[in-house]
Tab-separated table of C-alpha atoms and ligand atoms in Angstrom:
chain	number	residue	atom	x	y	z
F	1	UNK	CA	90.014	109.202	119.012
F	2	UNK	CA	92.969	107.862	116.738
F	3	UNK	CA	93.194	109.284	113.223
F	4	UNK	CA	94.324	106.376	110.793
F	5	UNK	CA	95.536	106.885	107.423
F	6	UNK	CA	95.075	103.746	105.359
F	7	UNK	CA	96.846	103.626	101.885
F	8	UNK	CA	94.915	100.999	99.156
F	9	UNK	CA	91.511	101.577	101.268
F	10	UNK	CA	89.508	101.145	98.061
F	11	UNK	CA	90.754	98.058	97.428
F	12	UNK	CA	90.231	94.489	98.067
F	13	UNK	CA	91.779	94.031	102.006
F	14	UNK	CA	92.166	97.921	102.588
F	15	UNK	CA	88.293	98.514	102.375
F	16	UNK	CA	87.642	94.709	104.171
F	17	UNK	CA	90.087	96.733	106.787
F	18	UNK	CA	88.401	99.939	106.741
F	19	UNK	CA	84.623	98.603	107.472
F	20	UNK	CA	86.570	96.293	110.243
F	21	UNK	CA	87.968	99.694	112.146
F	22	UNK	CA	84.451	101.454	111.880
F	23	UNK	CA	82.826	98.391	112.944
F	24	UNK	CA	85.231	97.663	115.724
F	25	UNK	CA	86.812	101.048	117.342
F	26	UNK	CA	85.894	104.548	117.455
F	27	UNK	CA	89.081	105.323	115.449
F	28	UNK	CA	88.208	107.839	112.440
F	29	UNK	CA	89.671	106.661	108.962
F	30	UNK	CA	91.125	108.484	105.889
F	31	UNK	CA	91.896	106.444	102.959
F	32	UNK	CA	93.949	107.831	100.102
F	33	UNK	CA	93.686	105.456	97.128
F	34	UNK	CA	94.833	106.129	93.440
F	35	UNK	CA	91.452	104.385	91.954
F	36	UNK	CA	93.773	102.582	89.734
F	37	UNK	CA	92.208	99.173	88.128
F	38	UNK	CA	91.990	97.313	91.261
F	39	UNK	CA	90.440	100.073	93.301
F	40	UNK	CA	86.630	100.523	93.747
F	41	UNK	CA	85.176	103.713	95.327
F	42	UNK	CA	81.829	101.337	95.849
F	43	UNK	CA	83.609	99.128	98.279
F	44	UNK	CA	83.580	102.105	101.032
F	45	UNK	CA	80.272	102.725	100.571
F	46	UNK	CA	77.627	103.081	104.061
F	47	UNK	CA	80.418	104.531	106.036
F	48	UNK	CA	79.848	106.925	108.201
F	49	UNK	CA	80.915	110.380	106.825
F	50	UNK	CA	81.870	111.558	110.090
F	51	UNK	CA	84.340	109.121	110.735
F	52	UNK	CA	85.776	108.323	107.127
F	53	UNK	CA	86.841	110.601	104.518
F	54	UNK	CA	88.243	109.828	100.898
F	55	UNK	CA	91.210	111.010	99.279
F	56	UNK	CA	91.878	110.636	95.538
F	57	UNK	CA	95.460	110.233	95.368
F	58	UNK	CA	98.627	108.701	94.679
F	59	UNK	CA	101.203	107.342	97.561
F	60	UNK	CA	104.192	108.376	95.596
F	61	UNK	CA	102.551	112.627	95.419
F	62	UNK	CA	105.068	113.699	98.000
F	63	UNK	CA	103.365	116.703	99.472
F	64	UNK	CA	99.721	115.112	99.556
F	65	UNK	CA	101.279	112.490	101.338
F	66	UNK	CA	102.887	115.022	104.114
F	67	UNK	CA	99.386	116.806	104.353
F	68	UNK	CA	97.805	113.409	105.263
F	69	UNK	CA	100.560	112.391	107.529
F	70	UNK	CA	100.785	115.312	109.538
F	71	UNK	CA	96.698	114.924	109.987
F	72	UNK	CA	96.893	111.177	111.386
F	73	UNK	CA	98.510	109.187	114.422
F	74	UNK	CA	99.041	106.357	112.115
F	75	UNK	CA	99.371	105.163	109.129
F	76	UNK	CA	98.378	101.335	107.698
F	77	UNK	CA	99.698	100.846	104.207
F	78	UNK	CA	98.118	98.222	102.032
F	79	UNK	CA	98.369	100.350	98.741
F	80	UNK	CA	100.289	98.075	96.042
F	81	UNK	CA	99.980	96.936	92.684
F	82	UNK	CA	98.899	92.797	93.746
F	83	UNK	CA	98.711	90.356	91.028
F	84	UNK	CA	101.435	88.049	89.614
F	85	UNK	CA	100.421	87.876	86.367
F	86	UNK	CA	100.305	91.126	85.711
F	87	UNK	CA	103.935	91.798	87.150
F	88	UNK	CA	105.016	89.497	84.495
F	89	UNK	CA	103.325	91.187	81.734
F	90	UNK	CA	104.308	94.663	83.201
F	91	UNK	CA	106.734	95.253	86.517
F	92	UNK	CA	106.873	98.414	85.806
F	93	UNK	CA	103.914	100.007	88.506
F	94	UNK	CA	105.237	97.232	90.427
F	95	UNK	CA	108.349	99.357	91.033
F	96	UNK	CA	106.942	103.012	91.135
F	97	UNK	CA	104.078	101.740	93.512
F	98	UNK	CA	105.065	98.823	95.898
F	99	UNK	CA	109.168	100.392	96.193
F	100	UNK	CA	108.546	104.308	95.137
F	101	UNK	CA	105.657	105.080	96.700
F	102	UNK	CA	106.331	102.824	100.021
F	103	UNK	CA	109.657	105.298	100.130
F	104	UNK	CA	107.637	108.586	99.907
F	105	UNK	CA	105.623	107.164	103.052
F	106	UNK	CA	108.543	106.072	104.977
F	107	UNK	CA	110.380	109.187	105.002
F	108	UNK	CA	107.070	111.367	105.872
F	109	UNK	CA	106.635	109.231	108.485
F	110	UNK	CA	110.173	109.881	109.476
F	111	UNK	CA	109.723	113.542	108.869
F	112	UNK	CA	106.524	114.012	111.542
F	113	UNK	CA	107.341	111.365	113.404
F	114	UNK	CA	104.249	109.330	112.829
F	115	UNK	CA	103.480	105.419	113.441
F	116	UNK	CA	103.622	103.326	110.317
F	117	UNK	CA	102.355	99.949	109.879
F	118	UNK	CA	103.128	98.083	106.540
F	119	UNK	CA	101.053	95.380	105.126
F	120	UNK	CA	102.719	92.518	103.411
F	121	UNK	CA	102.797	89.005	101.688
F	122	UNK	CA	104.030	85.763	102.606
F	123	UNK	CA	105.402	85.403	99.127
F	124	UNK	CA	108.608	87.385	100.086
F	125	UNK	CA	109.740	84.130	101.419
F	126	UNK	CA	109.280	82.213	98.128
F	127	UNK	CA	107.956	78.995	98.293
F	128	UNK	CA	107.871	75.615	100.082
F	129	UNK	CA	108.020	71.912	98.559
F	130	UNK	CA	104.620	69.888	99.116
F	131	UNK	CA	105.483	67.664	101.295
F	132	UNK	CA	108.127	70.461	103.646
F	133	UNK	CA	106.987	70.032	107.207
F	134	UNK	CA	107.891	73.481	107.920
F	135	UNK	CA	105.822	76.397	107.240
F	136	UNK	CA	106.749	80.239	106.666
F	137	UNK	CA	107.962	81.921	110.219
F	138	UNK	CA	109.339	85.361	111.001
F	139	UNK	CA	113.050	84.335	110.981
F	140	UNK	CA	112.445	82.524	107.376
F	141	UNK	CA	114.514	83.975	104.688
F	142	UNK	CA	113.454	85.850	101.965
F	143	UNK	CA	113.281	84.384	98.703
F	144	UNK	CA	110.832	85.926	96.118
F	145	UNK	CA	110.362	84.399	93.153
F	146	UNK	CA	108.273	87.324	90.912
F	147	UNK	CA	108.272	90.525	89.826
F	148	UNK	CA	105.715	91.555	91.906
F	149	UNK	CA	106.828	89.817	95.342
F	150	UNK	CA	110.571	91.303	95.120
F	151	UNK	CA	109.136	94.900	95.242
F	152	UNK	CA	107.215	93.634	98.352
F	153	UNK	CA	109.991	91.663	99.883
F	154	UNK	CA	111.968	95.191	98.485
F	155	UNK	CA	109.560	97.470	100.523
F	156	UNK	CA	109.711	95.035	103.572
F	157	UNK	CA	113.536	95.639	103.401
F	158	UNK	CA	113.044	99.270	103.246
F	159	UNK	CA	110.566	99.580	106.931
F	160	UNK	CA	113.254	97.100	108.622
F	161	UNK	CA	116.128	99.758	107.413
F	162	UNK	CA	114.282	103.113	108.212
F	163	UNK	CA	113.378	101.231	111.696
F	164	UNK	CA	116.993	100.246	112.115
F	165	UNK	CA	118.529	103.671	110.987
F	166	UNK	CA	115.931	106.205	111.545
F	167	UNK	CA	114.421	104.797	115.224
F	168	UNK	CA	110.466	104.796	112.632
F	169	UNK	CA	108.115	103.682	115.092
F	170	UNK	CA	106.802	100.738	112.532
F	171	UNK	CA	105.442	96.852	112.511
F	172	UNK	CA	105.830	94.568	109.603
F	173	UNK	CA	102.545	91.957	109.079
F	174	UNK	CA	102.939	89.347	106.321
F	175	UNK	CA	99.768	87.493	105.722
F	176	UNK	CA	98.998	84.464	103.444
F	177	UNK	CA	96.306	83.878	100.583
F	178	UNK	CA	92.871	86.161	101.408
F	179	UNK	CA	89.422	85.528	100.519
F	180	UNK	CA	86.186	87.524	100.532
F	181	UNK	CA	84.013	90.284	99.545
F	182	UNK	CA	85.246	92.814	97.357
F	183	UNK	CA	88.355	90.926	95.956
F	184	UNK	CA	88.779	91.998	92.101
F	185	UNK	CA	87.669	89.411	89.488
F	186	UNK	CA	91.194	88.906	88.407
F	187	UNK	CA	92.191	87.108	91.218
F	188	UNK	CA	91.961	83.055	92.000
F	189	UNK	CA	88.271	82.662	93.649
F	190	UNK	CA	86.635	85.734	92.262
F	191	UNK	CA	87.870	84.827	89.071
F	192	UNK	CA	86.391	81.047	89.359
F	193	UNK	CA	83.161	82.155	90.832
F	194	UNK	CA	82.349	85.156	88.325
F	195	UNK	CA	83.406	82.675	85.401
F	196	UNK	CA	80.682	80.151	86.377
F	197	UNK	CA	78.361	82.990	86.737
F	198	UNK	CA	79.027	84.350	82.956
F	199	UNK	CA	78.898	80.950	81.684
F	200	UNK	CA	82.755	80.864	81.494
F	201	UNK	CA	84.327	77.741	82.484
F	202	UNK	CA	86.807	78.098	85.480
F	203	UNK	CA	90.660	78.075	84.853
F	204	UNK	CA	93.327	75.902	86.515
F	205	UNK	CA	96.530	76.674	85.771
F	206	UNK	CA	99.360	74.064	85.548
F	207	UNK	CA	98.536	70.863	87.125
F	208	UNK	CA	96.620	72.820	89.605
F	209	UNK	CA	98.342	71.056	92.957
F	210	UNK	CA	100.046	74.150	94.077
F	211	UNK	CA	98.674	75.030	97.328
F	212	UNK	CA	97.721	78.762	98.858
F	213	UNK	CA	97.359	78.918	102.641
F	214	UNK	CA	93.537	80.845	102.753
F	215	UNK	CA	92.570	83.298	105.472
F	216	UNK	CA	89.470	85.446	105.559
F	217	UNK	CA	90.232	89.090	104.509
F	218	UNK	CA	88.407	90.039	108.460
F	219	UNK	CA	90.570	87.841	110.077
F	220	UNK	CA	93.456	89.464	108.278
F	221	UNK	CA	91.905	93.485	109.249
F	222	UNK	CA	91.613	91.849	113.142
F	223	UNK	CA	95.045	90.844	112.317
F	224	UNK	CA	96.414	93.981	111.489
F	225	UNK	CA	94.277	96.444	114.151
F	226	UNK	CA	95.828	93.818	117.117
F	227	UNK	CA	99.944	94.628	115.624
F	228	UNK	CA	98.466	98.210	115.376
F	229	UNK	CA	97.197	98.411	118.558
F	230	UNK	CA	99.331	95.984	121.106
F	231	UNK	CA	102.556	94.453	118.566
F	232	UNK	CA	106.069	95.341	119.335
F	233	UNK	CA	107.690	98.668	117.293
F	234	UNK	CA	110.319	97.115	114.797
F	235	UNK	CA	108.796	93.064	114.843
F	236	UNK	CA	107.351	91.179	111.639
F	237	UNK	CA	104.341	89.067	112.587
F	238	UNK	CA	103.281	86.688	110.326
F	239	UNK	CA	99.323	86.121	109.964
F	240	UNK	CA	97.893	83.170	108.726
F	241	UNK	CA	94.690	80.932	109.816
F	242	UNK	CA	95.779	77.088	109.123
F	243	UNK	CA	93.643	77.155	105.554
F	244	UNK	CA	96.107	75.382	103.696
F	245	UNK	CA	94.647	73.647	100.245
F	246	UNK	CA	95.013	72.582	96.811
F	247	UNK	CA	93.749	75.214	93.994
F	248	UNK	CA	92.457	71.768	92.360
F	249	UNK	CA	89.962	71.763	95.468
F	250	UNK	CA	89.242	75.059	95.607
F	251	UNK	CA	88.141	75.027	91.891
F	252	UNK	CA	86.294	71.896	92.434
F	253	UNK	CA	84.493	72.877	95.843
F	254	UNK	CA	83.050	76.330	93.654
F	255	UNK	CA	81.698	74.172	91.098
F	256	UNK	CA	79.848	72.029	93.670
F	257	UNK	CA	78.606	74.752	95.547
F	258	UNK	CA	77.327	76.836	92.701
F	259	UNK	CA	75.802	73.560	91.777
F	260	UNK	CA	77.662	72.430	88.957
F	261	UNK	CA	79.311	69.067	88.238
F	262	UNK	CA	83.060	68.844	89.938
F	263	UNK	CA	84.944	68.591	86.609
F	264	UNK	CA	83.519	71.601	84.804
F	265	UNK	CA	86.841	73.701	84.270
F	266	UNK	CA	89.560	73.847	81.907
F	267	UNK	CA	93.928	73.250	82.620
F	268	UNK	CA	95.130	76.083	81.209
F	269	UNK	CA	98.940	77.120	80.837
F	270	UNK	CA	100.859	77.287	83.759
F	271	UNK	CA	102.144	80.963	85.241
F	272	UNK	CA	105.312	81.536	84.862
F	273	UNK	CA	107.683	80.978	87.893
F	274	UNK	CA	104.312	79.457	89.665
F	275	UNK	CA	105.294	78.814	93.465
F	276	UNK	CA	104.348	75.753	94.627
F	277	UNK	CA	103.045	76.830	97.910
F	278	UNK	CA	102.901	79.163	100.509
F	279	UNK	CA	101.802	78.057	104.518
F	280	UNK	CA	101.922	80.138	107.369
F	281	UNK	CA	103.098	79.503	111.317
F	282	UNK	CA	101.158	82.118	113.306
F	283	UNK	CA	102.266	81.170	116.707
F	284	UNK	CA	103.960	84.384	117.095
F	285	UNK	CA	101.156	86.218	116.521
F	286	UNK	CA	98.817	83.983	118.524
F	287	UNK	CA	101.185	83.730	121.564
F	288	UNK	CA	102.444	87.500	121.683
F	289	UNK	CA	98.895	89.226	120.986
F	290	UNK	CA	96.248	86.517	121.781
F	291	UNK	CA	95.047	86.802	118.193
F	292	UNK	CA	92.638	84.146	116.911
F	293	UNK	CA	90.734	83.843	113.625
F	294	UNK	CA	87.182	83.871	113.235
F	295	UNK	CA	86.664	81.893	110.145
F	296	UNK	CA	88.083	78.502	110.634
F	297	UNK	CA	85.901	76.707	108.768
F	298	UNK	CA	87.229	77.337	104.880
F	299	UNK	CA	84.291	75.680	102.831
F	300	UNK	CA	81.630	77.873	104.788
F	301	UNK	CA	83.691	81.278	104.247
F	302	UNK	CA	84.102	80.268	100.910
F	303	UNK	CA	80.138	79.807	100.187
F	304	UNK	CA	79.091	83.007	102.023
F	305	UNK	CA	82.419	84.221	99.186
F	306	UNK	CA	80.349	83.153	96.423
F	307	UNK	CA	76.751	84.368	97.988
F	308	UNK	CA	78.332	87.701	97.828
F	309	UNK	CA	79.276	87.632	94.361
F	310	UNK	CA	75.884	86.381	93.091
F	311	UNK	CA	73.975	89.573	95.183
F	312	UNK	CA	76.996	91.969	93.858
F	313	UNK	CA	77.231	91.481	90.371
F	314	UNK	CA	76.710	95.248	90.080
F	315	UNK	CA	80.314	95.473	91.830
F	316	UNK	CA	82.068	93.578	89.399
F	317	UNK	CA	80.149	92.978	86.407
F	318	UNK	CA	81.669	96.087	85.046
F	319	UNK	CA	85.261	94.584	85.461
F	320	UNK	CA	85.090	91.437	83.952
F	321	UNK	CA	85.404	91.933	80.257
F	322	UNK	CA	88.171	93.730	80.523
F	323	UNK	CA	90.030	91.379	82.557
F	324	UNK	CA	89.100	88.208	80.491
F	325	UNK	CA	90.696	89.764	77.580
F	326	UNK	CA	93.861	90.821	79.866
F	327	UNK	CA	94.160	86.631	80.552
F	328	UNK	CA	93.557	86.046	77.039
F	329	UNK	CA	96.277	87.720	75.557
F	330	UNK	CA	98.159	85.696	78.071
F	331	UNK	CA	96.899	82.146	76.711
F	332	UNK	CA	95.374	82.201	80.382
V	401	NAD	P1	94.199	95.331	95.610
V	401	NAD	O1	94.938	95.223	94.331
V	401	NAD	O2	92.819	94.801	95.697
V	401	NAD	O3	94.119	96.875	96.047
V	401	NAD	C1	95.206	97.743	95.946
V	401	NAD	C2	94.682	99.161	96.164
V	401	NAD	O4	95.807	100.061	96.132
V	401	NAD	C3	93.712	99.635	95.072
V	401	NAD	O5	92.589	100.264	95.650
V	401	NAD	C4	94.529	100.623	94.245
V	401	NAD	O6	93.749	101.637	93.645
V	401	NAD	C5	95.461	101.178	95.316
V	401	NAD	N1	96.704	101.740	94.757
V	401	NAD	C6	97.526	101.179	93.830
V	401	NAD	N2	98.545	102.018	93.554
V	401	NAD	C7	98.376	103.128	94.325
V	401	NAD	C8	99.094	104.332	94.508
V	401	NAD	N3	100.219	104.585	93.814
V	401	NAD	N4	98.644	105.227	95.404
V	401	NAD	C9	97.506	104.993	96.121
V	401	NAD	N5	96.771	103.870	95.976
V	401	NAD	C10	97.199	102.947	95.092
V	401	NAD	O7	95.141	94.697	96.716
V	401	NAD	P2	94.821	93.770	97.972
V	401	NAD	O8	94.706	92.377	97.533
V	401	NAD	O9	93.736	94.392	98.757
V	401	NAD	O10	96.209	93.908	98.774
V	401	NAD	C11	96.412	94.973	99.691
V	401	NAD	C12	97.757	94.803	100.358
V	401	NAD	O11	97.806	93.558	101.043
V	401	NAD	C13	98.922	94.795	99.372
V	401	NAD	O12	99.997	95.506	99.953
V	401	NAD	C14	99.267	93.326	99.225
V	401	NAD	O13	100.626	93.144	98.906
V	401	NAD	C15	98.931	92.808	100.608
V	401	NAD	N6	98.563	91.386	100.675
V	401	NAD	C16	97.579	90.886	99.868
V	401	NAD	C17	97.202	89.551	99.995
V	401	NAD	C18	96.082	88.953	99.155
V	401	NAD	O14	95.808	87.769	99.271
V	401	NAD	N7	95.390	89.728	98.329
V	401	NAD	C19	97.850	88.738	100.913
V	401	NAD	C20	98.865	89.280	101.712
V	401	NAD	C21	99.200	90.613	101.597
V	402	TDX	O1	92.731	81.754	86.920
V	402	TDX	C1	93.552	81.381	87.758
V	402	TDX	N1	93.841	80.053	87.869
V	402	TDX	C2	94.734	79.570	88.782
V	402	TDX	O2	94.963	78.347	88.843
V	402	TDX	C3	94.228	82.320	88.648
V	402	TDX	C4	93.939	83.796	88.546
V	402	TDX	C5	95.112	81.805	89.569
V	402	TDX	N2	95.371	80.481	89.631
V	402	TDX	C6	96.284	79.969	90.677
V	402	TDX	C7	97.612	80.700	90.826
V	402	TDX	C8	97.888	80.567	92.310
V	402	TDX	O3	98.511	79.330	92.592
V	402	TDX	O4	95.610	80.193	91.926
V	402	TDX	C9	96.513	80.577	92.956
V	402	TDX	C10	96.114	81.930	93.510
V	402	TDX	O5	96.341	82.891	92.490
V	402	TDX	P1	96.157	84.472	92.739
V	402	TDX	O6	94.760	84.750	93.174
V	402	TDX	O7	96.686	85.177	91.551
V	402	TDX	O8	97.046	84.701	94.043
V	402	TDX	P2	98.621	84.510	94.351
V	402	TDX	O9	99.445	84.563	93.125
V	402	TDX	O10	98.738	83.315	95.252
V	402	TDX	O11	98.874	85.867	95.192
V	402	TDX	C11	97.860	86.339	96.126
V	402	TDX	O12	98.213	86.057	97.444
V	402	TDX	C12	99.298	86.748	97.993
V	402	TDX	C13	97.656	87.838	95.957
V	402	TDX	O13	97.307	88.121	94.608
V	402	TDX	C14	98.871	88.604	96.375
V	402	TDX	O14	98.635	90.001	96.286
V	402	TDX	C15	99.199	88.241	97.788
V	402	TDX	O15	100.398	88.840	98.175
């Protein structure tokens, strides 16, 4: 049996991950998550306890870290600090976590010789013009644009320089936009959905034409277990499932789904530095590993999205306040 280590499992894709591996292998899991704002210990709940195990903890507590290590054949890393807007309110967990604490893994990897896979973002590469015919590959240079994806692109830069200097058996997978259960309310789709539920009226920012490439957060964990299992030490492989659209139809398909007229939201001020959009090329990872998404049709994932929010409410109706008042005090 392989012993994973997954860093960030109590969030959003880690725990979409973790359920995937249980589900799918007879792998045994260890998550060690910092419960920080965006983690929920409910999201690992029904696993089975002699397979999985919990550890409260940060990435960046050196000799926890080695303990774990030395206990796993691998290690996925998904823990980060996420959102944009906050990165521009704060950076500073953005550095600790997503450059700091990616260091303290990379050189206990390097230490006990252990396999290290690192999750990442498309928005290392910055973004493309509307109309650009090309999309994102694995040869496209980087270009971040905020706080929060330049200490990604930054920790990318680190794995490529401990594989290149060091020999670290490690794999690189940059994915696009993810939807799902378990995502916290402050992000795009949650944040629409749980607004119309609380009789909040959703938020567009900017002119709302920006456009996010979606993928399923369990095509992203089938993703990441086929680079784990079968991709090449030292390659990037970009994931992405052809979802590209306009946040303006996003926002608009939640309000018709949740049965509310089309037009029901507010424009709101734009973010900061807002990239225009992000769009993935995923032959690599098609051709090389044989790797094909499950959910291709957007508008269905996104309803069975929203179903899941209106039987969870207990998962995230304790969040919401709080992060309301966080946008507020941003005009947002
Ligand atoms: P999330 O914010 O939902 O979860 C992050 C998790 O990391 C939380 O459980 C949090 O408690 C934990 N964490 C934060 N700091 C920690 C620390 N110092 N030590 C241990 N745990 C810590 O994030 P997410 O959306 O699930 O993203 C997971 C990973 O996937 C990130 O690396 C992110 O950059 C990447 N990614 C996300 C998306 C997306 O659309 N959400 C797309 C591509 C890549
Ligand atoms: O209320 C909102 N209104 C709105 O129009 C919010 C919260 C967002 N938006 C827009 C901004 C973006 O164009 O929706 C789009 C998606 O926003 P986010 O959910 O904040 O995601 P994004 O900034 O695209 O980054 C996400 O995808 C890549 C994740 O948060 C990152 O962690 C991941 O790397």
């Amino acid at each position: 049996m392989t012993r994973l280590l997954v860093t960030g499992g109590a969030g959003f894709i880690g725990s979409n991950f973790v359920h995937h591996v249980i589900r799918n292998t007879d792998y045994s899991v260890t998550v060690l998550d910092a419960l920080t704002y965006a983690g929920n210990i409910a999201s690992l709940d029904g696993l089975p306890m002699d397979r999985f195990a919990f550890v409260h903890g940060s990435i960046g507590d050196a000799e926890l870290v080695d303990s774990l290590v030395a206990a796993a054949d691998a290690v996925v890393h998904f823990a980060a600090e996420t959102h944009n807007d906050n990165s521009l309110s704060d950076p500073s967990p953005f550095l600790t976590t997503n450059l700091l604490g990616t260091f303290t893994l990379l050189e206990t990897c390097r230490r006990r010789n252990v396999r290290f896979h690192h999750v990442s973002t498309d928005e290392v590469f910055g973004d493309l013009a509307l109309d650009d015919a090309d999309r994102f590959t694995e040869t496209t240079p980087y270009n971040p644009s905020s706080p929060y994806s330049s200490t990604k692109a930054g920790s990318d830069l680190l794995v490529r320089a401990w594989v290149r200097s060091f020999g670290l058996d490690a794999t690189i997978s940059n994915c696009s936009n993810n939807y799902g259960p378990f995502q916290h309310v402050e992000k795009f789709i949650p944040r629409q959905v749980t607004n119309v539920l609380s009789g909040i009226r959703p938020k567009l920012y900017g002119d709302g034409l920006n456009v996010r490439d979606w993928i399923h957060a369990d095509d992203h964990s089938s993703a990441v277990l086929a680079v784990l299992e079968h991709g090449r030490s030292g390659e990037t492989y970009l994931i992405g499932a052809d979802g590209e659209r306009s946040n303006k139809d996003v926002i608009e398909w939640v309000l018709e789904l949740l049965g509310h007229p089309r037009d029901a939201y507010d424009h709101v001020a734009d973010r900061p530095g807002h990239d225009r959009r992000y769009a993935i090329d995923p032959t690599k990872l098609r051709d090389e590993l044989g790797w094909r998404p499950r959910f291709v049709d957007f508008e269905a994932g996104l309803a069975a999205t929203i179903q899941w929010y209106q039987d969870n409410r207990t998962w995230w109706e304790p969040t919401k306040d709080a992060t309301e008042l966080r946008y507020a005090a941003q005009s947002r």
